[in-house]
PDB file of C-alpha atoms in Angstrom:
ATOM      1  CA  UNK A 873     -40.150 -55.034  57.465  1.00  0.00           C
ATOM      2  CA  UNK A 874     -37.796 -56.818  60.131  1.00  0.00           C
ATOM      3  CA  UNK A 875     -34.365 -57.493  59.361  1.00  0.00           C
ATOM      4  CA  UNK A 876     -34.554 -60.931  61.148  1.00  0.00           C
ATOM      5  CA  UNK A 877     -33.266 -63.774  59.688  1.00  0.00           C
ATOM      6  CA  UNK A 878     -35.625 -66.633  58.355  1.00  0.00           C
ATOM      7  CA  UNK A 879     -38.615 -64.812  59.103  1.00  0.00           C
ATOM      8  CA  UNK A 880     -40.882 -65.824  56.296  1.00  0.00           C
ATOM      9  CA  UNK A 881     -44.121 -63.501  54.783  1.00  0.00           C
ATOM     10  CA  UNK A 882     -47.003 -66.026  55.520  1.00  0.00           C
ATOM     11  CA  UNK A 883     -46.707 -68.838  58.783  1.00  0.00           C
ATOM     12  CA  UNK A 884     -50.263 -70.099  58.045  1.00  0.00           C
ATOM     13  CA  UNK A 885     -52.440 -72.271  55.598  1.00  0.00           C
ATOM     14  CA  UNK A 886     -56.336 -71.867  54.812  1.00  0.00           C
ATOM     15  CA  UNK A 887     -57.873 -68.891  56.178  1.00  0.00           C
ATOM     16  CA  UNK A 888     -61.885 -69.666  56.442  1.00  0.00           C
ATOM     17  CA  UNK A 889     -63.383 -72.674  57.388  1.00  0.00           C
ATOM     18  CA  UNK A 890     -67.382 -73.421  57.249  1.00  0.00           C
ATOM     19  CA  UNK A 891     -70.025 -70.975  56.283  1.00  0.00           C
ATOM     20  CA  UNK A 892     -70.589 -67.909  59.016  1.00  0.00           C
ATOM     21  CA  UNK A 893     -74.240 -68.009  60.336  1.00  0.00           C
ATOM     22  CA  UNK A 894     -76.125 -64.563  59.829  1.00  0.00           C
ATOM     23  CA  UNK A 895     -75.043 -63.566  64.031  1.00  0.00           C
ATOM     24  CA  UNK A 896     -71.318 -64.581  63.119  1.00  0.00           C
ATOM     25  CA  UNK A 897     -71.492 -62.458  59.980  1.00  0.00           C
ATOM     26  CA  UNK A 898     -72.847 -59.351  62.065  1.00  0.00           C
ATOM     27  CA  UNK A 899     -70.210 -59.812  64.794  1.00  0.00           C
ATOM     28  CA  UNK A 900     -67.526 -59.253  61.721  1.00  0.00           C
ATOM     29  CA  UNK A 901     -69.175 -56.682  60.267  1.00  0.00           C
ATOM     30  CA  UNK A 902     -70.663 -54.609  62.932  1.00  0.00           C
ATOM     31  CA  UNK A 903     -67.983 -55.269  66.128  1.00  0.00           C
ATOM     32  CA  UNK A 904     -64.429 -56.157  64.454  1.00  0.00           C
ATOM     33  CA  UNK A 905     -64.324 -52.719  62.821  1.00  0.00           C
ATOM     34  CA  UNK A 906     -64.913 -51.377  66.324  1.00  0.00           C
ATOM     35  CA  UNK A 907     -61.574 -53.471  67.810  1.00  0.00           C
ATOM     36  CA  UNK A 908     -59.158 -54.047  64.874  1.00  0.00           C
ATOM     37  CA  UNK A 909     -55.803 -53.224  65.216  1.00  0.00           C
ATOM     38  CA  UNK A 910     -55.560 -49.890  63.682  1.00  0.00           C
ATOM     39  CA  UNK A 911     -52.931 -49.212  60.573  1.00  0.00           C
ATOM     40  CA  UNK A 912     -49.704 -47.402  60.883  1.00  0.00           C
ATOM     41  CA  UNK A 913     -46.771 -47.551  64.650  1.00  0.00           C
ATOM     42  CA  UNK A 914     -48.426 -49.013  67.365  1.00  0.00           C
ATOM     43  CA  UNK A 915     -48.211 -48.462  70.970  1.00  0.00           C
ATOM     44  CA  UNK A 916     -50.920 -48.607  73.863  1.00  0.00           C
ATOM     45  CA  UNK A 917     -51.959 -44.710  73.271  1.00  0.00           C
ATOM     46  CA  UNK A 918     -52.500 -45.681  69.850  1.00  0.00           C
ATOM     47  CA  UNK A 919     -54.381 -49.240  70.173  1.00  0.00           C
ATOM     48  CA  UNK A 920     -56.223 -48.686  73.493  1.00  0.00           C
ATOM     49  CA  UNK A 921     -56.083 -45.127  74.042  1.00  0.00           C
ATOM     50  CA  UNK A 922     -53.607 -45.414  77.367  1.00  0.00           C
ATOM     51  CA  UNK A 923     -50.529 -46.383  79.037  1.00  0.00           C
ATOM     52  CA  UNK A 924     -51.711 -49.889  79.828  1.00  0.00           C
ATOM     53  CA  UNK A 925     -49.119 -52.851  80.084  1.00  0.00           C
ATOM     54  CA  UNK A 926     -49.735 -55.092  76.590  1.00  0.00           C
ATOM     55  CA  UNK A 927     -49.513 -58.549  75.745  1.00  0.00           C
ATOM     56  CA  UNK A 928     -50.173 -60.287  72.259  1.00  0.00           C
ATOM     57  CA  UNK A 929     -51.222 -63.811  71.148  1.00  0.00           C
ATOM     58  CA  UNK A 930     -50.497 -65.254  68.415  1.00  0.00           C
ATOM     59  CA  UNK A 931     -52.593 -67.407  66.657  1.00  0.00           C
ATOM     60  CA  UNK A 932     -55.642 -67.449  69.742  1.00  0.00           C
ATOM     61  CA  UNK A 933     -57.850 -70.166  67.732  1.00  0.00           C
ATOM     62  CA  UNK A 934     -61.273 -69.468  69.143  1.00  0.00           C
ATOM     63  CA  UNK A 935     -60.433 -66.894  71.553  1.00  0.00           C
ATOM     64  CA  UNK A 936     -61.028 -68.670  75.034  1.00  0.00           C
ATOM     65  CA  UNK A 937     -57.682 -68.179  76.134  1.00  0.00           C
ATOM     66  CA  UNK A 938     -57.475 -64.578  74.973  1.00  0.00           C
ATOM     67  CA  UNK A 939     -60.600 -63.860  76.439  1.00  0.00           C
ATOM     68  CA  UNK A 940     -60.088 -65.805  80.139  1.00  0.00           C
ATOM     69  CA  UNK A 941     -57.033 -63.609  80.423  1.00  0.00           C
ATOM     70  CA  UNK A 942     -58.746 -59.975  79.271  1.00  0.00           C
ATOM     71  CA  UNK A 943     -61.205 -60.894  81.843  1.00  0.00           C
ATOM     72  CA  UNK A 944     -58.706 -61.670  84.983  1.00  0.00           C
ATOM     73  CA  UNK A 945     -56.396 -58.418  84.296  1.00  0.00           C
ATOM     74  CA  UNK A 946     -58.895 -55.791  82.923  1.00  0.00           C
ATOM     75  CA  UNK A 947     -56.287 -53.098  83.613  1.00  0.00           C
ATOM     76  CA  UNK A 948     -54.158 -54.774  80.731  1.00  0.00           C
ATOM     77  CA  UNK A 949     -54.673 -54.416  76.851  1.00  0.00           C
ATOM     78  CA  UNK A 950     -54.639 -57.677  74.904  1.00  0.00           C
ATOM     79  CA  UNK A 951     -53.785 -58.116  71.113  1.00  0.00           C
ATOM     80  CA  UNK A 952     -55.206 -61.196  69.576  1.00  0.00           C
ATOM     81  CA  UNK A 953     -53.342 -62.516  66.120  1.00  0.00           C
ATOM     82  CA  UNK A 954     -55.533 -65.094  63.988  1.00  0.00           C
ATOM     83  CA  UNK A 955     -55.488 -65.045  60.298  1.00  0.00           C
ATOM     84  CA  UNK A 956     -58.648 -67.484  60.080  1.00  0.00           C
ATOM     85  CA  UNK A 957     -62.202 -66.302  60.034  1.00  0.00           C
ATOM     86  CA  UNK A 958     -64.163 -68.681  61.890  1.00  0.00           C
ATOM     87  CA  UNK A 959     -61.071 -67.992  64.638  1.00  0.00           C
ATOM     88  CA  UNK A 960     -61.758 -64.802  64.948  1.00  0.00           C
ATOM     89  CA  UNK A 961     -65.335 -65.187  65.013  1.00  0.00           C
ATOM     90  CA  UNK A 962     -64.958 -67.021  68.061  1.00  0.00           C
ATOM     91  CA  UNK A 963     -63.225 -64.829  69.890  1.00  0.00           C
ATOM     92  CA  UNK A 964     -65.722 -62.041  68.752  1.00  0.00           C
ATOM     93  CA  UNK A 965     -68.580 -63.800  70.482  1.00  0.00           C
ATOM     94  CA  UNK A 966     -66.084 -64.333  74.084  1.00  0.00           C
ATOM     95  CA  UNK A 967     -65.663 -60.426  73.909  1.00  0.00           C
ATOM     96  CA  UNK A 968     -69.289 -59.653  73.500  1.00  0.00           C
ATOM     97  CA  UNK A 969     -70.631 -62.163  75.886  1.00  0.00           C
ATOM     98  CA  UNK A 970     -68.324 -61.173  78.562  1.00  0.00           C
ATOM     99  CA  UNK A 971     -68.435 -57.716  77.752  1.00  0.00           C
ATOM    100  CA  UNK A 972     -64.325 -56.775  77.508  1.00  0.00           C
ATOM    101  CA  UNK A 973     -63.540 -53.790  76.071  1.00  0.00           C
ATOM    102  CA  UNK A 974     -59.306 -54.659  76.668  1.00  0.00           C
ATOM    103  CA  UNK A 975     -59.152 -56.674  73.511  1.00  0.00           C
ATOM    104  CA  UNK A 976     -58.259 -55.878  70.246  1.00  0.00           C
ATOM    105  CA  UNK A 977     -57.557 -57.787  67.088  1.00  0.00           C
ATOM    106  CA  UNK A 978     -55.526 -58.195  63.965  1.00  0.00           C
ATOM    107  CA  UNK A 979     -57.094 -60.776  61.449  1.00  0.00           C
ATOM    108  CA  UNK A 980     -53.853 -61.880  59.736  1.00  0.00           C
ATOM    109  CA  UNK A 981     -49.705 -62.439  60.802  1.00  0.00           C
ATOM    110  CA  UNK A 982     -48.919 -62.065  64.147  1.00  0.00           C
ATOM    111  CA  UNK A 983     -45.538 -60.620  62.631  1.00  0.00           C
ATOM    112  CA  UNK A 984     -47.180 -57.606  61.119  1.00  0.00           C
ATOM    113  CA  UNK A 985     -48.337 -56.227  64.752  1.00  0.00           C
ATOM    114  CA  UNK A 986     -45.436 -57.516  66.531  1.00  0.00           C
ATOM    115  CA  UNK A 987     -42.807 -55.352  63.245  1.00  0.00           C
ATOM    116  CA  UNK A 988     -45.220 -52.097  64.140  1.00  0.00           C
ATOM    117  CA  UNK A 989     -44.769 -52.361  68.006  1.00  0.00           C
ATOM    118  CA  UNK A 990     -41.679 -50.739  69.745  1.00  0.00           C
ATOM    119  CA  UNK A 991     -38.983 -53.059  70.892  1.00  0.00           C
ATOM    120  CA  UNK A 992     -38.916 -53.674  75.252  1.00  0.00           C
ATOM    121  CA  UNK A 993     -42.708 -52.585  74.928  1.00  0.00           C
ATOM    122  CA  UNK A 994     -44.816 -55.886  75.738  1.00  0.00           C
ATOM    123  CA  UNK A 995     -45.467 -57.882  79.129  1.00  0.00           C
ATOM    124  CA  UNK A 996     -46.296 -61.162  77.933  1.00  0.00           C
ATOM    125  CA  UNK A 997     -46.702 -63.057  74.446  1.00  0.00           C
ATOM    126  CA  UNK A 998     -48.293 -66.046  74.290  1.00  0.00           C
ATOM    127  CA  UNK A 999     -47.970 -68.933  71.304  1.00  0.00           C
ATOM    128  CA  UNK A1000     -50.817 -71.633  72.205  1.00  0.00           C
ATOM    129  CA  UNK A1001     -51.024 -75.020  70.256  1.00  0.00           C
ATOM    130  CA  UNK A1002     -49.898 -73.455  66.896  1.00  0.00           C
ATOM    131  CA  UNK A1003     -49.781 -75.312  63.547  1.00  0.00           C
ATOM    132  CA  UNK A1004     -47.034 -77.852  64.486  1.00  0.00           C
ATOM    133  CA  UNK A1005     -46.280 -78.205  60.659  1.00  0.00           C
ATOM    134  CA  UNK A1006     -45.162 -81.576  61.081  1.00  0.00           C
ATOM    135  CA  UNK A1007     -43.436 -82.670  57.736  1.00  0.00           C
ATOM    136  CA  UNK A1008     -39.727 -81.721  57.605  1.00  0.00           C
ATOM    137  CA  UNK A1009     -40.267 -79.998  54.232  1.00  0.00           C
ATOM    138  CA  UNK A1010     -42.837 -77.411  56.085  1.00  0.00           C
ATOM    139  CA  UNK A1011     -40.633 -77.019  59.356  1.00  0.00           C
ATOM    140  CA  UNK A1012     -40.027 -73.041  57.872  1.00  0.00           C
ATOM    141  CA  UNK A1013     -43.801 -72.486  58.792  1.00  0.00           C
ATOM    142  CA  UNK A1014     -43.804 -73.133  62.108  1.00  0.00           C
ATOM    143  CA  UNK A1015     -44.215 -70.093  63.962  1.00  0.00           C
ATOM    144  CA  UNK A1016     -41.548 -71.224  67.139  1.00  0.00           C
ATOM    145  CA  UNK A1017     -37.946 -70.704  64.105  1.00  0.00           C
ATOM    146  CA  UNK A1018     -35.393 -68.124  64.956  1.00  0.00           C
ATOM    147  CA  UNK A1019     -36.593 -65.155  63.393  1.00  0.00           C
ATOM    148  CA  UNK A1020     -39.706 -64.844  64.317  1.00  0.00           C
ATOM    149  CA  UNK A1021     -38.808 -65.773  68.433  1.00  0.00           C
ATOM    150  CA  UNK A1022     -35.599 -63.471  68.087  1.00  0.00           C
ATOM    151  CA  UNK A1023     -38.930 -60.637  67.125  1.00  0.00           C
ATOM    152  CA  UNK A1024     -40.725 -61.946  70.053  1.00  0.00           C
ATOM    153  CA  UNK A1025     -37.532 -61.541  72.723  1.00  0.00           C
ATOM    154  CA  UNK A1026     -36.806 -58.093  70.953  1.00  0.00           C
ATOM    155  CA  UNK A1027     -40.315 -56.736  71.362  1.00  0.00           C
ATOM    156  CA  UNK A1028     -40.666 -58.313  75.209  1.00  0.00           C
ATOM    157  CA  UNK A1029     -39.666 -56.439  78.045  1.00  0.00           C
ATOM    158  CA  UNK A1030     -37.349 -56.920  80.612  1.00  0.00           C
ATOM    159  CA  UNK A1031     -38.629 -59.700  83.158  1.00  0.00           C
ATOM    160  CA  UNK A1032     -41.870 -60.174  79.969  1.00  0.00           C
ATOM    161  CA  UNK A1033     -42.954 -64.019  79.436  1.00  0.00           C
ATOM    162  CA  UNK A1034     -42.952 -65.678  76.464  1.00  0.00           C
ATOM    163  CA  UNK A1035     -45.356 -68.697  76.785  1.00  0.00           C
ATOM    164  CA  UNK A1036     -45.347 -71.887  74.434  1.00  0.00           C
ATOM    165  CA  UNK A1037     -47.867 -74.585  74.895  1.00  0.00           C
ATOM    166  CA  UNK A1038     -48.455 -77.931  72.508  1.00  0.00           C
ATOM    167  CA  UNK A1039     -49.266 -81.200  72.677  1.00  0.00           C
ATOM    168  CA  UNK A1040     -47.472 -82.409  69.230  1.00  0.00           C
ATOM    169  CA  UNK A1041     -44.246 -84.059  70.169  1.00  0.00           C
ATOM    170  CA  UNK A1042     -42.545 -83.277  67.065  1.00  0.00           C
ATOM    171  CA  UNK A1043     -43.055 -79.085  68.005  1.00  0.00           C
ATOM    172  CA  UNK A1044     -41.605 -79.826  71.174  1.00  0.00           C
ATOM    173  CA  UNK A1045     -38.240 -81.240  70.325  1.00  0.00           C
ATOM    174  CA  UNK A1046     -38.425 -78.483  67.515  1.00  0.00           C
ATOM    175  CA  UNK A1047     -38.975 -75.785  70.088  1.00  0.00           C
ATOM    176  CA  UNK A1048     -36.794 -76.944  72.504  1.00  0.00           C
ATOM    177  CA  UNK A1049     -33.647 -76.765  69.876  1.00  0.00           C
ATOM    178  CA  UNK A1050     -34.448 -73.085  68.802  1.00  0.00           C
ATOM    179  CA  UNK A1051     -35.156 -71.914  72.911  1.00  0.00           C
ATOM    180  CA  UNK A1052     -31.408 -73.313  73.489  1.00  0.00           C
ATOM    181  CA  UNK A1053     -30.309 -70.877  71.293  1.00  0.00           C
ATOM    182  CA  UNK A1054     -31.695 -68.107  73.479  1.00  0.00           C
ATOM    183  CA  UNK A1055     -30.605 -69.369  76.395  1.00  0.00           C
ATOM    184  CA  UNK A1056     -29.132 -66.015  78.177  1.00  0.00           C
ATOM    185  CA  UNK A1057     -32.305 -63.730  76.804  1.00  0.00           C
ATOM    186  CA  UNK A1058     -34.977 -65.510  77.274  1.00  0.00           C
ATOM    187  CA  UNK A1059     -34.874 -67.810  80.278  1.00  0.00           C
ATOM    188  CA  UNK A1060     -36.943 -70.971  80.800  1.00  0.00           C
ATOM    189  CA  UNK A1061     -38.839 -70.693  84.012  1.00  0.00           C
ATOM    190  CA  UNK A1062     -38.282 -74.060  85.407  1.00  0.00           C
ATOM    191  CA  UNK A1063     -37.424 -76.473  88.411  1.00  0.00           C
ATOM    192  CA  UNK A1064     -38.508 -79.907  88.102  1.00  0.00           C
ATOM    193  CA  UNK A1065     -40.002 -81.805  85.311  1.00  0.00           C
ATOM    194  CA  UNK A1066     -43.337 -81.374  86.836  1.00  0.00           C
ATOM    195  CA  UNK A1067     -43.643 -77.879  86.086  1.00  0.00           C
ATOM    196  CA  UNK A1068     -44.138 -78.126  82.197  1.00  0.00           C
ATOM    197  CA  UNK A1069     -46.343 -81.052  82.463  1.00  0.00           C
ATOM    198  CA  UNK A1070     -49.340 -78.835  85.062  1.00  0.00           C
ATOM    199  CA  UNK A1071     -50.607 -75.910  83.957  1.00  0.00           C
ATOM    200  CA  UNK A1072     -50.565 -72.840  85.703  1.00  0.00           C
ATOM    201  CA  UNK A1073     -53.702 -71.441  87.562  1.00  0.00           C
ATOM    202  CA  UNK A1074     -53.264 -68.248  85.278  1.00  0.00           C
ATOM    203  CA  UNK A1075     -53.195 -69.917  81.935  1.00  0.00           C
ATOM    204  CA  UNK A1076     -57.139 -70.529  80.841  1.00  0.00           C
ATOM    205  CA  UNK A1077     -57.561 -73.888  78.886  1.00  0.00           C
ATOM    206  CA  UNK A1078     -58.042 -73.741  75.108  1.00  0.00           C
ATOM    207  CA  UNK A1079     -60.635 -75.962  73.225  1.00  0.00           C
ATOM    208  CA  UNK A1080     -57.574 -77.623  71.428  1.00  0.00           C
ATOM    209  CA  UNK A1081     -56.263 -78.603  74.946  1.00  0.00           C
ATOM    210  CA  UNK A1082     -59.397 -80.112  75.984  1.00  0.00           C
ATOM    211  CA  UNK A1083     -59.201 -82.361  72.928  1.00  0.00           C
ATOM    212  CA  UNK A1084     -55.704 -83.163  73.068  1.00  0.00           C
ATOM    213  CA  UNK A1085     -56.356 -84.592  76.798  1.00  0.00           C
ATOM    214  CA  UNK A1086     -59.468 -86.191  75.449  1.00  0.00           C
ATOM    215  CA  UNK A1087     -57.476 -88.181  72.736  1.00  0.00           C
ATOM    216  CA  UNK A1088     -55.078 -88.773  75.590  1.00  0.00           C
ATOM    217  CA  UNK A1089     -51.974 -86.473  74.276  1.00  0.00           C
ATOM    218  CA  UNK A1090     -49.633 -85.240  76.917  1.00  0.00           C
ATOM    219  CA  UNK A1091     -49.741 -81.435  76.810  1.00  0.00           C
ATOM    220  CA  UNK A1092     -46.511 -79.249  77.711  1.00  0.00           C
ATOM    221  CA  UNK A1093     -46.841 -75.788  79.266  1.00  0.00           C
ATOM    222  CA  UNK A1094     -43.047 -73.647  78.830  1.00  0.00           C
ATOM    223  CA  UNK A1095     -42.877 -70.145  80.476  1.00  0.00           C
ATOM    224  CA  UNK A1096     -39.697 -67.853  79.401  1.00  0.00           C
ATOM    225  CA  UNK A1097     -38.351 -64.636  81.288  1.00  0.00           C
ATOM    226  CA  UNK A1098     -36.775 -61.910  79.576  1.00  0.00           C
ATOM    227  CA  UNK A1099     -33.646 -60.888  80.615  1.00  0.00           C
TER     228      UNK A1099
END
């Protein structure tokens, strides 16, 4: 368990949503077993069998993101966090269709796979258009709090990128207070105003940014370097 402070057991509400057709159901039962996470200390060896760079998302809603980015670095292992079904489900179907076999997956807290893996050990982690938790009483939930992104710098390795992307006002002046406080580890990659407002050419779009700009939200890309 991780001795970080305010790191709470569960970041997450509901974890199904509507009923799984009968090709959804056999993706879960017949591929997941084939790409969970496995049990126990993690490293590449252990999850992918070599000495391949890693990076982790957490929380990759239906998987597009996850599986644009297996697809552009095949050389690279990918971890995909999502405690809800249908989720998961989603990404299933990206990884057969586009036949990746760089992707694995943890149904359940990001925070359990990122306690098993060795500190300095990943390239990038990526938190896209999480929960923003909006109520004041929930704020402890949201994912972006200082335990859980003190794990995230610990676990990234020098010169690794932590990415943050939303489109909920109220998680951006949220996340911008708790990045301040890691100002000197984990560096915010940016020049002008411009370049959190345009997303980069390596960052596939997500079905919740498509509806965000389609309900005419603003949506905020935020890159961070590892000292």
């Amino acid at each position: 368990m991780s001795n970080d402070p305010l790191i709470i057991g569960r970041l997450f509400g509901r974890r199904a949503g509507h009923k799984l057709r009968q090709g959804q159901a056999l993706l879960v039962d017949e591929l997941l077993p084939q790409l969970a996470v496995p049990n126990g200390p993690l490293d590449a060896k252990a999850i992918f069998g070599n000495d391949c760079p890693i990076e982790v998302e957490i929380g990759f809603g239906g998987g597009e993101h996850l599986a644009g980015q297996a697809a552009m670095r095949p050389g690279t292992g990918f971890i995909g966090c999502e405690p809800f079904l249908n989720g998961v489900v989603g990404a299933l179907g990206h990884i057969r269709d586009n036949k990746l076999d760089n992707v694995r997956l943890h149904m359940g807290d990001a925070l359990d796979v990122l306690n098993r893996l060795p500190d300095a050990s990943l390239d990038r982690v990526y938190l896209l258009h999480p929960d923003p938790w909006p109520k004041t009483r929930h704020a402890k939930r949201r994912f972006m709090n200082p335990g859980p992104i003190n794990m995230v710098a610990r676990k990234l390795k020098s010169g690794g990128e932590f990415r943050f992307g939303t489109d909920h006002p109220v998680y951006v002046a949220h996340a911008m207070m708790v990045m301040q406080r890691q100002v000197g580890r984990l560096d915010w990659c940016i020049e002008t105003a411009q370049d959190f407002l345009t997303r980069p050419a390596d960052w596939p779009e997500t079905r919740y940014e498509r509806k965000a700009r389609r309900l005419g939200h603003e949506v905020w890309y935020f890159r961070y370097v590892r000292r």
